[in-house]
PDB file of C-alpha atoms and ligand atoms in Angstrom:
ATOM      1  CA  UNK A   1      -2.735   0.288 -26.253  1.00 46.00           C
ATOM      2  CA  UNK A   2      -5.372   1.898 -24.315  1.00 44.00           C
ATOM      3  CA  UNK A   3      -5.140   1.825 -20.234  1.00 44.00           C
ATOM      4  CA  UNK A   4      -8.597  -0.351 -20.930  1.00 47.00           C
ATOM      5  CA  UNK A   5      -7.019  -2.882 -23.068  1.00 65.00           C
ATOM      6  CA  UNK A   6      -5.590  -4.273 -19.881  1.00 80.00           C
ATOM      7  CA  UNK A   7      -7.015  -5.457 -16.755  1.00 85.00           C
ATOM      8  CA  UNK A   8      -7.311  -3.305 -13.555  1.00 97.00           C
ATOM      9  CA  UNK A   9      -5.581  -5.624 -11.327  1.00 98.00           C
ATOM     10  CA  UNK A  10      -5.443  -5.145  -7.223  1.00 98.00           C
ATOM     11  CA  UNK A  11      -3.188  -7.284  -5.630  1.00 98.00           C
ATOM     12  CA  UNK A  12      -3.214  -7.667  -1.751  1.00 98.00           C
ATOM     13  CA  UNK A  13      -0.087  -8.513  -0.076  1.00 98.00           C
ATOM     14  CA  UNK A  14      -0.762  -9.986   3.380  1.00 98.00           C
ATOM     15  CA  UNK A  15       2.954 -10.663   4.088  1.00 98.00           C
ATOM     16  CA  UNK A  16       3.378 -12.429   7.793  1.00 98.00           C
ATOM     17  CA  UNK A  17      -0.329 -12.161   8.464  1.00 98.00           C
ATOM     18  CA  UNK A  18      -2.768 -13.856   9.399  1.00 98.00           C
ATOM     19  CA  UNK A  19      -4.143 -17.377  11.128  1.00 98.00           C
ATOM     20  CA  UNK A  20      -6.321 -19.805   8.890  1.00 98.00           C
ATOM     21  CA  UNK A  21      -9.068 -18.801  11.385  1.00 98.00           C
ATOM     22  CA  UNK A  22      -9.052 -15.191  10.650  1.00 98.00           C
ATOM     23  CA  UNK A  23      -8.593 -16.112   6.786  1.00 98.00           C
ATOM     24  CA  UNK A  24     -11.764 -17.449   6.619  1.00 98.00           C
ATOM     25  CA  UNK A  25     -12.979 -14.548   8.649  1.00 98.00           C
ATOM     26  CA  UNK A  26     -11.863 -12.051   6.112  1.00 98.00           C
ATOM     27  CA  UNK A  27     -13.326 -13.460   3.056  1.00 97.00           C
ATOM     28  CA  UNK A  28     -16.666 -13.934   4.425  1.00 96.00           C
ATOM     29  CA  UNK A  29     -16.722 -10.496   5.261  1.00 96.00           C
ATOM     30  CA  UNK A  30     -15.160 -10.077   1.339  1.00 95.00           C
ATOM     31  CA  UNK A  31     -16.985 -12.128  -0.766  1.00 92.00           C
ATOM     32  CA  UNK A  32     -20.173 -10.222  -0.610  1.00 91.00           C
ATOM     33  CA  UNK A  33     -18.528  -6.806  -1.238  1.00 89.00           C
ATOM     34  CA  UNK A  34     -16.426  -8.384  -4.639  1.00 86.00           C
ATOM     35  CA  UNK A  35     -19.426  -7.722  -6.567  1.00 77.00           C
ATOM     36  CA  UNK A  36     -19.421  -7.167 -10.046  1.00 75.00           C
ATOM     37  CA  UNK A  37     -15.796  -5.309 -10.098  1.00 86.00           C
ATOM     38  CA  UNK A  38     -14.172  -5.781 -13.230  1.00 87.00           C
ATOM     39  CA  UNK A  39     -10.876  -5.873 -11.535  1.00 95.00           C
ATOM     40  CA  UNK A  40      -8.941  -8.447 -11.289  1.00 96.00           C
ATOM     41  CA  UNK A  41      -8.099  -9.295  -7.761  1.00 97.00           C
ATOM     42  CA  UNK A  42      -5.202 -11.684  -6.182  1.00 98.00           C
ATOM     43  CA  UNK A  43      -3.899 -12.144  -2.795  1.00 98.00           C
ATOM     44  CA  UNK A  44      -0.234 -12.599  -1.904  1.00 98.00           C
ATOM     45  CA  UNK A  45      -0.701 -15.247   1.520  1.00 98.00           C
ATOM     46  CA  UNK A  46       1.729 -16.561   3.673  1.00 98.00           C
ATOM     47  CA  UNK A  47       1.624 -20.524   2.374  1.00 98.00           C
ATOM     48  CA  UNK A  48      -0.026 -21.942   5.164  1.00 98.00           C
ATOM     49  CA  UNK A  49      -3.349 -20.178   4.234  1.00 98.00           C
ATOM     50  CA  UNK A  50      -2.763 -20.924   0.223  1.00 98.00           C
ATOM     51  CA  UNK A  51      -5.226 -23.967   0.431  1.00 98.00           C
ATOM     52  CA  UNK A  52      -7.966 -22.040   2.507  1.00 98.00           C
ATOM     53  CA  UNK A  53      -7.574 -18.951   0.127  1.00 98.00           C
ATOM     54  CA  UNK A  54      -8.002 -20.826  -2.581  1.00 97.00           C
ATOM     55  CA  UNK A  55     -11.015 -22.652  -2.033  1.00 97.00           C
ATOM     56  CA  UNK A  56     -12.853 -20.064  -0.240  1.00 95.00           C
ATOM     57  CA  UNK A  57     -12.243 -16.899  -2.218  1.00 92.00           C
ATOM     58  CA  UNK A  58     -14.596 -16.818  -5.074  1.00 87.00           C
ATOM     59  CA  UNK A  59     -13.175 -14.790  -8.413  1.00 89.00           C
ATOM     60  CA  UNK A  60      -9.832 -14.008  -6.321  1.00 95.00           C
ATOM     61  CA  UNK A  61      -6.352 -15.273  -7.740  1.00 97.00           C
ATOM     62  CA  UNK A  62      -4.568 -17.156  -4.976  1.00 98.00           C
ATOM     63  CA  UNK A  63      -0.481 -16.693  -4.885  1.00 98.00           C
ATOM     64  CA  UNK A  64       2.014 -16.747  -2.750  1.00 98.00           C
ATOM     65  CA  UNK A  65       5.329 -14.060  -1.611  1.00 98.00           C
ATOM     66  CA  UNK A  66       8.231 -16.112  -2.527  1.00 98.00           C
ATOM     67  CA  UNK A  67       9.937 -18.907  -3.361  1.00 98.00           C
ATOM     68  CA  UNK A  68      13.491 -20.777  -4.135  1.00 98.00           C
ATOM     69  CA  UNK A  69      14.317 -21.601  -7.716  1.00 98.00           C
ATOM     70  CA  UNK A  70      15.298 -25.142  -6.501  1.00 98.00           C
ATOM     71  CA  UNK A  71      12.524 -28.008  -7.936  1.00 98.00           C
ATOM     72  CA  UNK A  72      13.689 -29.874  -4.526  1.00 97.00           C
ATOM     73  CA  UNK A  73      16.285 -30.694  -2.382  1.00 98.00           C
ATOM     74  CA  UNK A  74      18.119 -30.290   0.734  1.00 98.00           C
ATOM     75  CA  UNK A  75      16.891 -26.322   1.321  1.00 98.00           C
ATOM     76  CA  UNK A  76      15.757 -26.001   5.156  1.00 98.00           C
ATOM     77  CA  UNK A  77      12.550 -24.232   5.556  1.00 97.00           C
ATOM     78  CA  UNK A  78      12.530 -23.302   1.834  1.00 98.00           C
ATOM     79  CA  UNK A  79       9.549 -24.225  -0.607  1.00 98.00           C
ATOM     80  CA  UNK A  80       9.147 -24.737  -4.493  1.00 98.00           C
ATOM     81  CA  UNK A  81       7.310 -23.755  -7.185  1.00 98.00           C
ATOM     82  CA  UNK A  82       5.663 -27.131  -8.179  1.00 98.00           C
ATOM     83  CA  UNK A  83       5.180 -27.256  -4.029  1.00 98.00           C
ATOM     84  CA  UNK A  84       2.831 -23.650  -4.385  1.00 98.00           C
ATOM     85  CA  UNK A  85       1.728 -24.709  -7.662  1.00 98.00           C
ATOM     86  CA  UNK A  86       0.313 -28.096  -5.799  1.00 98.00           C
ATOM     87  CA  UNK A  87      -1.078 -25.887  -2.764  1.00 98.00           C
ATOM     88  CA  UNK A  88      -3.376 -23.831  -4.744  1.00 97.00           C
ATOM     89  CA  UNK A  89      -1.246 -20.987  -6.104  1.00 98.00           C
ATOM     90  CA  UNK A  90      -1.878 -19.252  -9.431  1.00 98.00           C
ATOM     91  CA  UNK A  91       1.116 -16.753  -8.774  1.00 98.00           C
ATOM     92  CA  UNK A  92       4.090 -15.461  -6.651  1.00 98.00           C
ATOM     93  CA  UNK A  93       5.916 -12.432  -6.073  1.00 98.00           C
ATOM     94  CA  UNK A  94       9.102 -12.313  -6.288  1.00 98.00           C
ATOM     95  CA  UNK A  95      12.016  -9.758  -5.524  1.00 98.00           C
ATOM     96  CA  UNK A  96       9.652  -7.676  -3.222  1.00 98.00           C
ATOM     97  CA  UNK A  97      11.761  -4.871  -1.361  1.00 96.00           C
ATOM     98  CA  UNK A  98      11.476  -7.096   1.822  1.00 97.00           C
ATOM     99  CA  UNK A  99      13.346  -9.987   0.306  1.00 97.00           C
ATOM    100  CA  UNK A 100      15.701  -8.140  -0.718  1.00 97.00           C
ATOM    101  CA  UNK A 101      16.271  -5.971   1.727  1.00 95.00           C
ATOM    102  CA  UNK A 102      16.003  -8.097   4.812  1.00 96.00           C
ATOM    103  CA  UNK A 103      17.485 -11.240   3.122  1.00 96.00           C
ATOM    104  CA  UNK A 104      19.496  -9.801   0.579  1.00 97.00           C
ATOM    105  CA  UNK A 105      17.851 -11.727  -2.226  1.00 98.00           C
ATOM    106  CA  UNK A 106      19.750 -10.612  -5.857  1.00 98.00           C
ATOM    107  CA  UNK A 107      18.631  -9.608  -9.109  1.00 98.00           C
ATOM    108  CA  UNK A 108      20.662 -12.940 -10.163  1.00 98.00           C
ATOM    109  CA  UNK A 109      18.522 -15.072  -7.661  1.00 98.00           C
ATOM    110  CA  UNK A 110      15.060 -13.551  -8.567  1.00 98.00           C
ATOM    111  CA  UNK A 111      16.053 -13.941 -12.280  1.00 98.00           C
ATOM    112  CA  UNK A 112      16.616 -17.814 -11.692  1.00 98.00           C
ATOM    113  CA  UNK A 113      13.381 -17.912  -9.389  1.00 98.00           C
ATOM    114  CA  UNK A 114      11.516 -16.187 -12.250  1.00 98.00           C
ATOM    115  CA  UNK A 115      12.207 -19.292 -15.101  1.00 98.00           C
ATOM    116  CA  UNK A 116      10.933 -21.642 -11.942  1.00 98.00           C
ATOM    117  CA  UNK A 117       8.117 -20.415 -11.332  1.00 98.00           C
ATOM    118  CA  UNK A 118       7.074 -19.691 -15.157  1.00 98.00           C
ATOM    119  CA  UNK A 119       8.280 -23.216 -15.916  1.00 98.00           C
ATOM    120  CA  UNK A 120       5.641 -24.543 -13.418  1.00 98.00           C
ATOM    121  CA  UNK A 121       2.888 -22.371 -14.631  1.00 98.00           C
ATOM    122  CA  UNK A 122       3.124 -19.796 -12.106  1.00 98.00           C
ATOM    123  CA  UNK A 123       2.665 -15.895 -12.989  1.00 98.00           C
ATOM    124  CA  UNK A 124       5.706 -14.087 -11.493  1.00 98.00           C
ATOM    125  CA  UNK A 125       5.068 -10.595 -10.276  1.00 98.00           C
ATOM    126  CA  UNK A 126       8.844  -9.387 -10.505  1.00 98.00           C
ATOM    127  CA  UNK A 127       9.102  -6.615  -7.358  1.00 98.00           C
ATOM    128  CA  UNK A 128      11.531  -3.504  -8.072  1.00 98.00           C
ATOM    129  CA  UNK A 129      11.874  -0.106  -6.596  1.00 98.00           C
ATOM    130  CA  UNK A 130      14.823   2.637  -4.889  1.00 97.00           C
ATOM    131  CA  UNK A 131      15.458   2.838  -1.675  1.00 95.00           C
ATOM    132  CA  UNK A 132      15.087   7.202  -0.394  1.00 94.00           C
ATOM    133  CA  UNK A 133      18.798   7.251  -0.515  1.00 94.00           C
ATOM    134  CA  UNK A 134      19.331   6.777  -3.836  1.00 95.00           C
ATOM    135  CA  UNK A 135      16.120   8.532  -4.621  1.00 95.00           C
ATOM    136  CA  UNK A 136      17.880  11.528  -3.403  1.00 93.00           C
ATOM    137  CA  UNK A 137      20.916  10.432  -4.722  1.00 95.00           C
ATOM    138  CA  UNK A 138      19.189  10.838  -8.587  1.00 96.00           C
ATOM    139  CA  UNK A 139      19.961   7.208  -8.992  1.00 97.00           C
ATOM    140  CA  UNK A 140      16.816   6.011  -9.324  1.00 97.00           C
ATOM    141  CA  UNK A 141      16.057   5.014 -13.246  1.00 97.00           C
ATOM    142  CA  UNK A 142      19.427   3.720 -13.148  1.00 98.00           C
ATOM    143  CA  UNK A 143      18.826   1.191  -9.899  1.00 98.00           C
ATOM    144  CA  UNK A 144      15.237   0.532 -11.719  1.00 98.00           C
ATOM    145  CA  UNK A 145      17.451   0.001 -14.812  1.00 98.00           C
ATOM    146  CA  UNK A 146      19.673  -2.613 -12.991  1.00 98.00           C
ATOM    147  CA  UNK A 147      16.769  -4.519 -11.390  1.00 98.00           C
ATOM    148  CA  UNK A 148      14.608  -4.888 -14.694  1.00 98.00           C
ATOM    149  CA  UNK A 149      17.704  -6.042 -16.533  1.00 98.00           C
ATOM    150  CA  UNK A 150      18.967  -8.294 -14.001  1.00 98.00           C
ATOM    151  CA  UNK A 151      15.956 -10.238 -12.797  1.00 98.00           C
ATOM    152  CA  UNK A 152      14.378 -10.089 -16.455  1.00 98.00           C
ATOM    153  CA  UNK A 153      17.797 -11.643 -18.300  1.00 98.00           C
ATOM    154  CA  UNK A 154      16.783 -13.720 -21.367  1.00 98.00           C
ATOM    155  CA  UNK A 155      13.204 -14.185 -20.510  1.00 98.00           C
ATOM    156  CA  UNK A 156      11.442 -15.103 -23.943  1.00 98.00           C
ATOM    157  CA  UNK A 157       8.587 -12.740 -25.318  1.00 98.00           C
ATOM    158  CA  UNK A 158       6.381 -15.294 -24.110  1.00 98.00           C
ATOM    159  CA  UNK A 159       7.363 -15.317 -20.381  1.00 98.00           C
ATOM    160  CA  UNK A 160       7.643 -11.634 -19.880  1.00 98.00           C
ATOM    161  CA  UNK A 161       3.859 -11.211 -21.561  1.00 97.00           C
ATOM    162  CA  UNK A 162       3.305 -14.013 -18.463  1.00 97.00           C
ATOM    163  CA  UNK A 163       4.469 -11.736 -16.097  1.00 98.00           C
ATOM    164  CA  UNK A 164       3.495  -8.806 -13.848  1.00 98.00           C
ATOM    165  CA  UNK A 165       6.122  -6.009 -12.648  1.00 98.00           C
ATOM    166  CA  UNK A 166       5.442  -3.770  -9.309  1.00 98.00           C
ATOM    167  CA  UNK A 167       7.239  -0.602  -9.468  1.00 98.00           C
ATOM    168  CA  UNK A 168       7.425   0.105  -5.202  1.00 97.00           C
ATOM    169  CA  UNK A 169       9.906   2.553  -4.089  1.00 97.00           C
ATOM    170  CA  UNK A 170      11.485   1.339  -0.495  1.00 95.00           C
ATOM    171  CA  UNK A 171      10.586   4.493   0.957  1.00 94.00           C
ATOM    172  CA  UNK A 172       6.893   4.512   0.701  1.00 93.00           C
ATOM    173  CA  UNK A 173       6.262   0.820   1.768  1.00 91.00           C
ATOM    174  CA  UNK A 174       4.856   0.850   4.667  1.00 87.00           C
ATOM    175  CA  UNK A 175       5.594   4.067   5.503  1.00 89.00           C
ATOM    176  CA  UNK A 176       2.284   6.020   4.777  1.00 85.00           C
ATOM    177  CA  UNK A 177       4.022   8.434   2.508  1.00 87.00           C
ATOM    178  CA  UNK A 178       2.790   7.134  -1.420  1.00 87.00           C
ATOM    179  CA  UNK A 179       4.493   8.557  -4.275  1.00 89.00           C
ATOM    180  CA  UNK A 180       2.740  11.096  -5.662  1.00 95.00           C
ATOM    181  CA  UNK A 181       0.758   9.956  -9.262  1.00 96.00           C
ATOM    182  CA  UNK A 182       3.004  11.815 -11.594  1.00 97.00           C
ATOM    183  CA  UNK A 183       6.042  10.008  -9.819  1.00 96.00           C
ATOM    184  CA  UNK A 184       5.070   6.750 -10.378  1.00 97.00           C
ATOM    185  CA  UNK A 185       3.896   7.511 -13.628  1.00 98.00           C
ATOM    186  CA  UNK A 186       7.070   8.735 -14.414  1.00 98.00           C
ATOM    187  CA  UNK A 187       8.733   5.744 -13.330  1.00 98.00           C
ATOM    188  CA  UNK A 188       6.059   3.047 -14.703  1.00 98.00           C
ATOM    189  CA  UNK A 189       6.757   4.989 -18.398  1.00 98.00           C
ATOM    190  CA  UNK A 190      10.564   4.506 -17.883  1.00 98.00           C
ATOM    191  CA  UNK A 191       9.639   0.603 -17.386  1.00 98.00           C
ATOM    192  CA  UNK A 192       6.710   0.389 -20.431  1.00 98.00           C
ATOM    193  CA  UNK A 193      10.014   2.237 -22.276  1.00 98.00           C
ATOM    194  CA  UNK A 194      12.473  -0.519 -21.303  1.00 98.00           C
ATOM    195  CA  UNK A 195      10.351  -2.738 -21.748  1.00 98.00           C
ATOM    196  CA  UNK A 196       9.482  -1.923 -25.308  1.00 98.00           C
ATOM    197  CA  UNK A 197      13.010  -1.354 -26.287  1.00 98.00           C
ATOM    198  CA  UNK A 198      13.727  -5.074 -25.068  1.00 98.00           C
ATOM    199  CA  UNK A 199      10.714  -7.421 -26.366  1.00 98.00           C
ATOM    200  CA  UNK A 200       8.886  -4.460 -28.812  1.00 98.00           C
ATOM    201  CA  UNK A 201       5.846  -1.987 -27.904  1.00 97.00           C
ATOM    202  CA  UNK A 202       3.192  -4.206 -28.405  1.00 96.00           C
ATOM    203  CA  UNK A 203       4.509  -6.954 -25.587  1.00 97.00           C
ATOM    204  CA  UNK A 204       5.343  -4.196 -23.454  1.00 97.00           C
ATOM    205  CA  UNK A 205       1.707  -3.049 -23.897  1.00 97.00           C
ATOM    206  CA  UNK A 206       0.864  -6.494 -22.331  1.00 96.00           C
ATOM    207  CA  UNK A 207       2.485  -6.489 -19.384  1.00 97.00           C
ATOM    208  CA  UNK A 208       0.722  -5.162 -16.138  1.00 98.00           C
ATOM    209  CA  UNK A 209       2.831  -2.769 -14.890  1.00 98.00           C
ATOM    210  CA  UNK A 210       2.098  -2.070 -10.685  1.00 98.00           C
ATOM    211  CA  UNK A 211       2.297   0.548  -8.358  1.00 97.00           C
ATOM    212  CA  UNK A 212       2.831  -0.220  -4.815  1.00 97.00           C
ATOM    213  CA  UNK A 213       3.428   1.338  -1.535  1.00 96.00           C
ATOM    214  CA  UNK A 214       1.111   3.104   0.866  1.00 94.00           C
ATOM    215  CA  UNK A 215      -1.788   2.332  -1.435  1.00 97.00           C
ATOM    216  CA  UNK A 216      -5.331   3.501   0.256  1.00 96.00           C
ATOM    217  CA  UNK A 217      -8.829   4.414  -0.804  1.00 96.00           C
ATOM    218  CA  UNK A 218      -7.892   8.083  -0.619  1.00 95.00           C
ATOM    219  CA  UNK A 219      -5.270   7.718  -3.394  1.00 96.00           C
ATOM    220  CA  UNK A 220      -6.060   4.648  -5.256  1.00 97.00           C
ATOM    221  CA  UNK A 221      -7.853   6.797  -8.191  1.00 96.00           C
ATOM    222  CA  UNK A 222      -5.848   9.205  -8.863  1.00 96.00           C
ATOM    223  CA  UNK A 223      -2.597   6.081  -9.516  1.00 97.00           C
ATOM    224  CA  UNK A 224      -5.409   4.414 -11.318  1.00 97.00           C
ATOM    225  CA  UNK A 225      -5.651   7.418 -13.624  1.00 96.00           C
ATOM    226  CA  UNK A 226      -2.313   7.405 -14.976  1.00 97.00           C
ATOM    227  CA  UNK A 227      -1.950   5.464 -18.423  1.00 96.00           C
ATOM    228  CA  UNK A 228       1.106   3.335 -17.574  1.00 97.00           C
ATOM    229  CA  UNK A 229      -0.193   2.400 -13.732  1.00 98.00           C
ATOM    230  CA  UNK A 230      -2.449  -1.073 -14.312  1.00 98.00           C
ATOM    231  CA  UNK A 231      -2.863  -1.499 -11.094  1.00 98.00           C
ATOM    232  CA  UNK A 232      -1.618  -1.749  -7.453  1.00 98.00           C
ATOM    233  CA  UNK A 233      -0.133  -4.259  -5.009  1.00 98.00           C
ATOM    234  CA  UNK A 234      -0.897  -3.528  -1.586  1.00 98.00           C
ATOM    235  CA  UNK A 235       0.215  -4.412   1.715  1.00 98.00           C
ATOM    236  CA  UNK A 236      -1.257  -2.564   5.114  1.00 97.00           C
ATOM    237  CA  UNK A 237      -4.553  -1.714   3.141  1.00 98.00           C
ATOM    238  CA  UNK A 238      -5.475  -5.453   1.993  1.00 98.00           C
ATOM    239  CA  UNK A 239      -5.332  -6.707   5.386  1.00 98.00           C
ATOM    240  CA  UNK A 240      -9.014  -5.521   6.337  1.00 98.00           C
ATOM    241  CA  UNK A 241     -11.842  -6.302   4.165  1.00 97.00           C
ATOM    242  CA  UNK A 242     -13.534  -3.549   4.259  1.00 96.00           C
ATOM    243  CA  UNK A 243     -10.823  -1.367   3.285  1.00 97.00           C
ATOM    244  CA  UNK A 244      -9.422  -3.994   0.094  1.00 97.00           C
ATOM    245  CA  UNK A 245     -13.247  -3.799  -0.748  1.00 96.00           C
ATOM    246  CA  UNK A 246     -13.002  -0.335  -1.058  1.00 96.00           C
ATOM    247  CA  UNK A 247      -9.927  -0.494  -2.994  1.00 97.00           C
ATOM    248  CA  UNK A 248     -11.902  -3.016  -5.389  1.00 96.00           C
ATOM    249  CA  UNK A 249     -14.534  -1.243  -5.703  1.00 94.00           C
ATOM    250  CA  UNK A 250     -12.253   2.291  -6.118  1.00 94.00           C
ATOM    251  CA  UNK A 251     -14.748   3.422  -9.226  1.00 88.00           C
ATOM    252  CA  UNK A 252     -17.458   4.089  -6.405  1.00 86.00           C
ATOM    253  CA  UNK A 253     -15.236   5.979  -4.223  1.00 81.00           C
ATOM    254  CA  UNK A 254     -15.304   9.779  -4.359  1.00 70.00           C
ATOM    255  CA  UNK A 255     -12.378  11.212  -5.337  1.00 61.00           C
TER     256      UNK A 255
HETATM  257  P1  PGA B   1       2.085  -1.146   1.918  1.00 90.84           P
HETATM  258  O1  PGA B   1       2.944  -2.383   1.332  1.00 90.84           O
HETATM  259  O2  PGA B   1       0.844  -1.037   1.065  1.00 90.84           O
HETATM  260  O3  PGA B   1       1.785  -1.520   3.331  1.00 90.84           O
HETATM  261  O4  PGA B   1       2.939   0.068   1.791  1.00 90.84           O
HETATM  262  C1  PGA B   1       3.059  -2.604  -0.050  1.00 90.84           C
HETATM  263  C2  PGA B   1       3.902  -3.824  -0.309  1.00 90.84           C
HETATM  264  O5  PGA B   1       4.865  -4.043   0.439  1.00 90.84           O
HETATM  265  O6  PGA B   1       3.653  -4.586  -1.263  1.00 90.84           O
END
C-alpha cells in the first residue's frame, strides 16, 4: 500500500498540561490555522479538559492518555473506558513510555486495557519503544518484539486494523535528541513486518504506524518521508499552537 493510502495523522500529547482556561485559549488561536490540512489531527488531554476539547476543537479527534481495564469498581483515582467514552473521547493511548516507566504499567496490563477500550469503541494507540540502555545494548527489535507481542496478544484482525501503534524510543522523549529518519524507519518496518507476519500484509498496511519523540517543525518532513512512518505523536511541540499548526500544516514548511 502506498504511504497515501493512509492518513497523515498528528497526534498531540499534552500530558499534565494545561487549565480549561488556557484550553480554550489554545484552540482559538488553532482553529483558524487547521485549514484545509488533510491530516488527521487528535489531541491526547488530561481528562478534565476532554469535554472542552471536544466541543471546541473543530475537525480535531479528542482522546485521552490512559486508562484502567476495569468497567468500574473500587479503583481510587482511576477512570474507565465507558467513563472517557461518556466524556467526549474518540481515543486513548495506552502503554506510553511514561506509564510504564514511572508506574510500571506491563505489556500484560496494556494488553487487557487494549480489549477495554476497543470493546467501548475507543481507538487504542498502543505506545512502545527502548529505553538508550538497551539501545546500546543491541536489544532493541527484541524489547520492540516483546512489547508488540505482549500488549497485542489475541487481538482479532478487526481490533488491530482499529488500532494505532507509536514507535517512541525512551531516549528521545523529551529529550530534544529525535531519532534520526532512517532509524525510525528502520524500526517502523520491523513493526509493518511483525505485523504482517501476525494478521497478513494487507491489515498490517492498515494500521497507522507512529513516530514519536522530540518531534518539531524542523524534522517533521523528513519522518514524514519515510514509507512506514504515518505519522507522529507529539508531546513538547503540541503544547503551543502555533508550533502544532506548523506541524499540521508541515507540507508548507521548508525543508
Ligand atoms: P516529546 O514527547 O515530543 O516531548 O518528545 C513525545 C511523547 O511523549 O509522546
Amino acid at each position: 500500500m502506498s504511504l497515501a493510502a493512509r492518513p497523515v495523522v498528528i497526534a498531540g500529547n499534552w500530558k499534565m498540561n494545561k487549565t480549561n482556561r488556557e484550553a480554550l485559549s489554545f484552540l482559538a488561536k488553532l482553529t483558524p490555522q487547521i485549514g484545509n490540512t488533510s491530516c488527521q489531527v487528535l489531541l491526547a488531554v488530561p481528562f478534565t479538559l476532554l469535554q472542552t476539547v471536544k466541543n471546541n476543537a473543530l475537525g480535531v479527534m479528542t482522546g485521552a492518555q490512559n486508562m484502567h481495564d476495569a468497567a468500574e469498581g473500587a479503583y481510587t483515582g482511576e477512570i474507565s473506558a465507558g467513563m472517557l467514552k461518556d466524556a467526549g473521547a474518540l481515543f486513548v493511548l495506552l502503554g506510553h513510555s511514561e506509564r510504564r516507566h514511572l508506574f510500571h504499567e506491563s505489556s500484560a496490563w496494556i494488553n487487557k486495557k487494549v480489549f477495554s477500550a476497543l470493546a467501548e469503541g475507543l481507538m487504542p494507540i498502543v505506545c512502545i519503544g527502548e529505553t538508550l540502555q538497551e539501545r546500546e545494548q543491541g536489544k532493541t527489535k527484541e524489547i520492540l518484539e516483546a512489547q508488540l507481542r505482549e500488549s497485542l496478544d489475541r487481538l482479532s484482525k478487526e481490533q488491530i486494523e482499529n488500532s494505532m501503534i507509536a514507535y517512541e524510543p525512551v531516549w528521545a522523549i523529551g529529550t530534544g535528541v529525535t531519532a534520526t529518519p532512517q532509524q525510525a524507519q528502520e524500526m517502523h518496518a520491523f513493526c509493518r513486518k511483525w505485523l504482517a507476519e501476525k494478521w497478513g500484509q494487507s491489515t498490517a498496511d492498515l494500521v497507522p504506524l507512529l513516530y514519536g519523540g522530540s518531534v518539531k517543525p524542523d524534522n517533521i518532513r523528513s519522518l514524514l518521508e519515510q514509507s512506514d512512518i504515518d505519522g507522529v505523536l507529539v508531546g513538547g511541540a503540541s503544547l503551543s499552537p502555533d508550533i502544532f499548526a506548523q506541524l499540521i500544516n508541515y507540507q508548507t514548511l521548508k525543508v
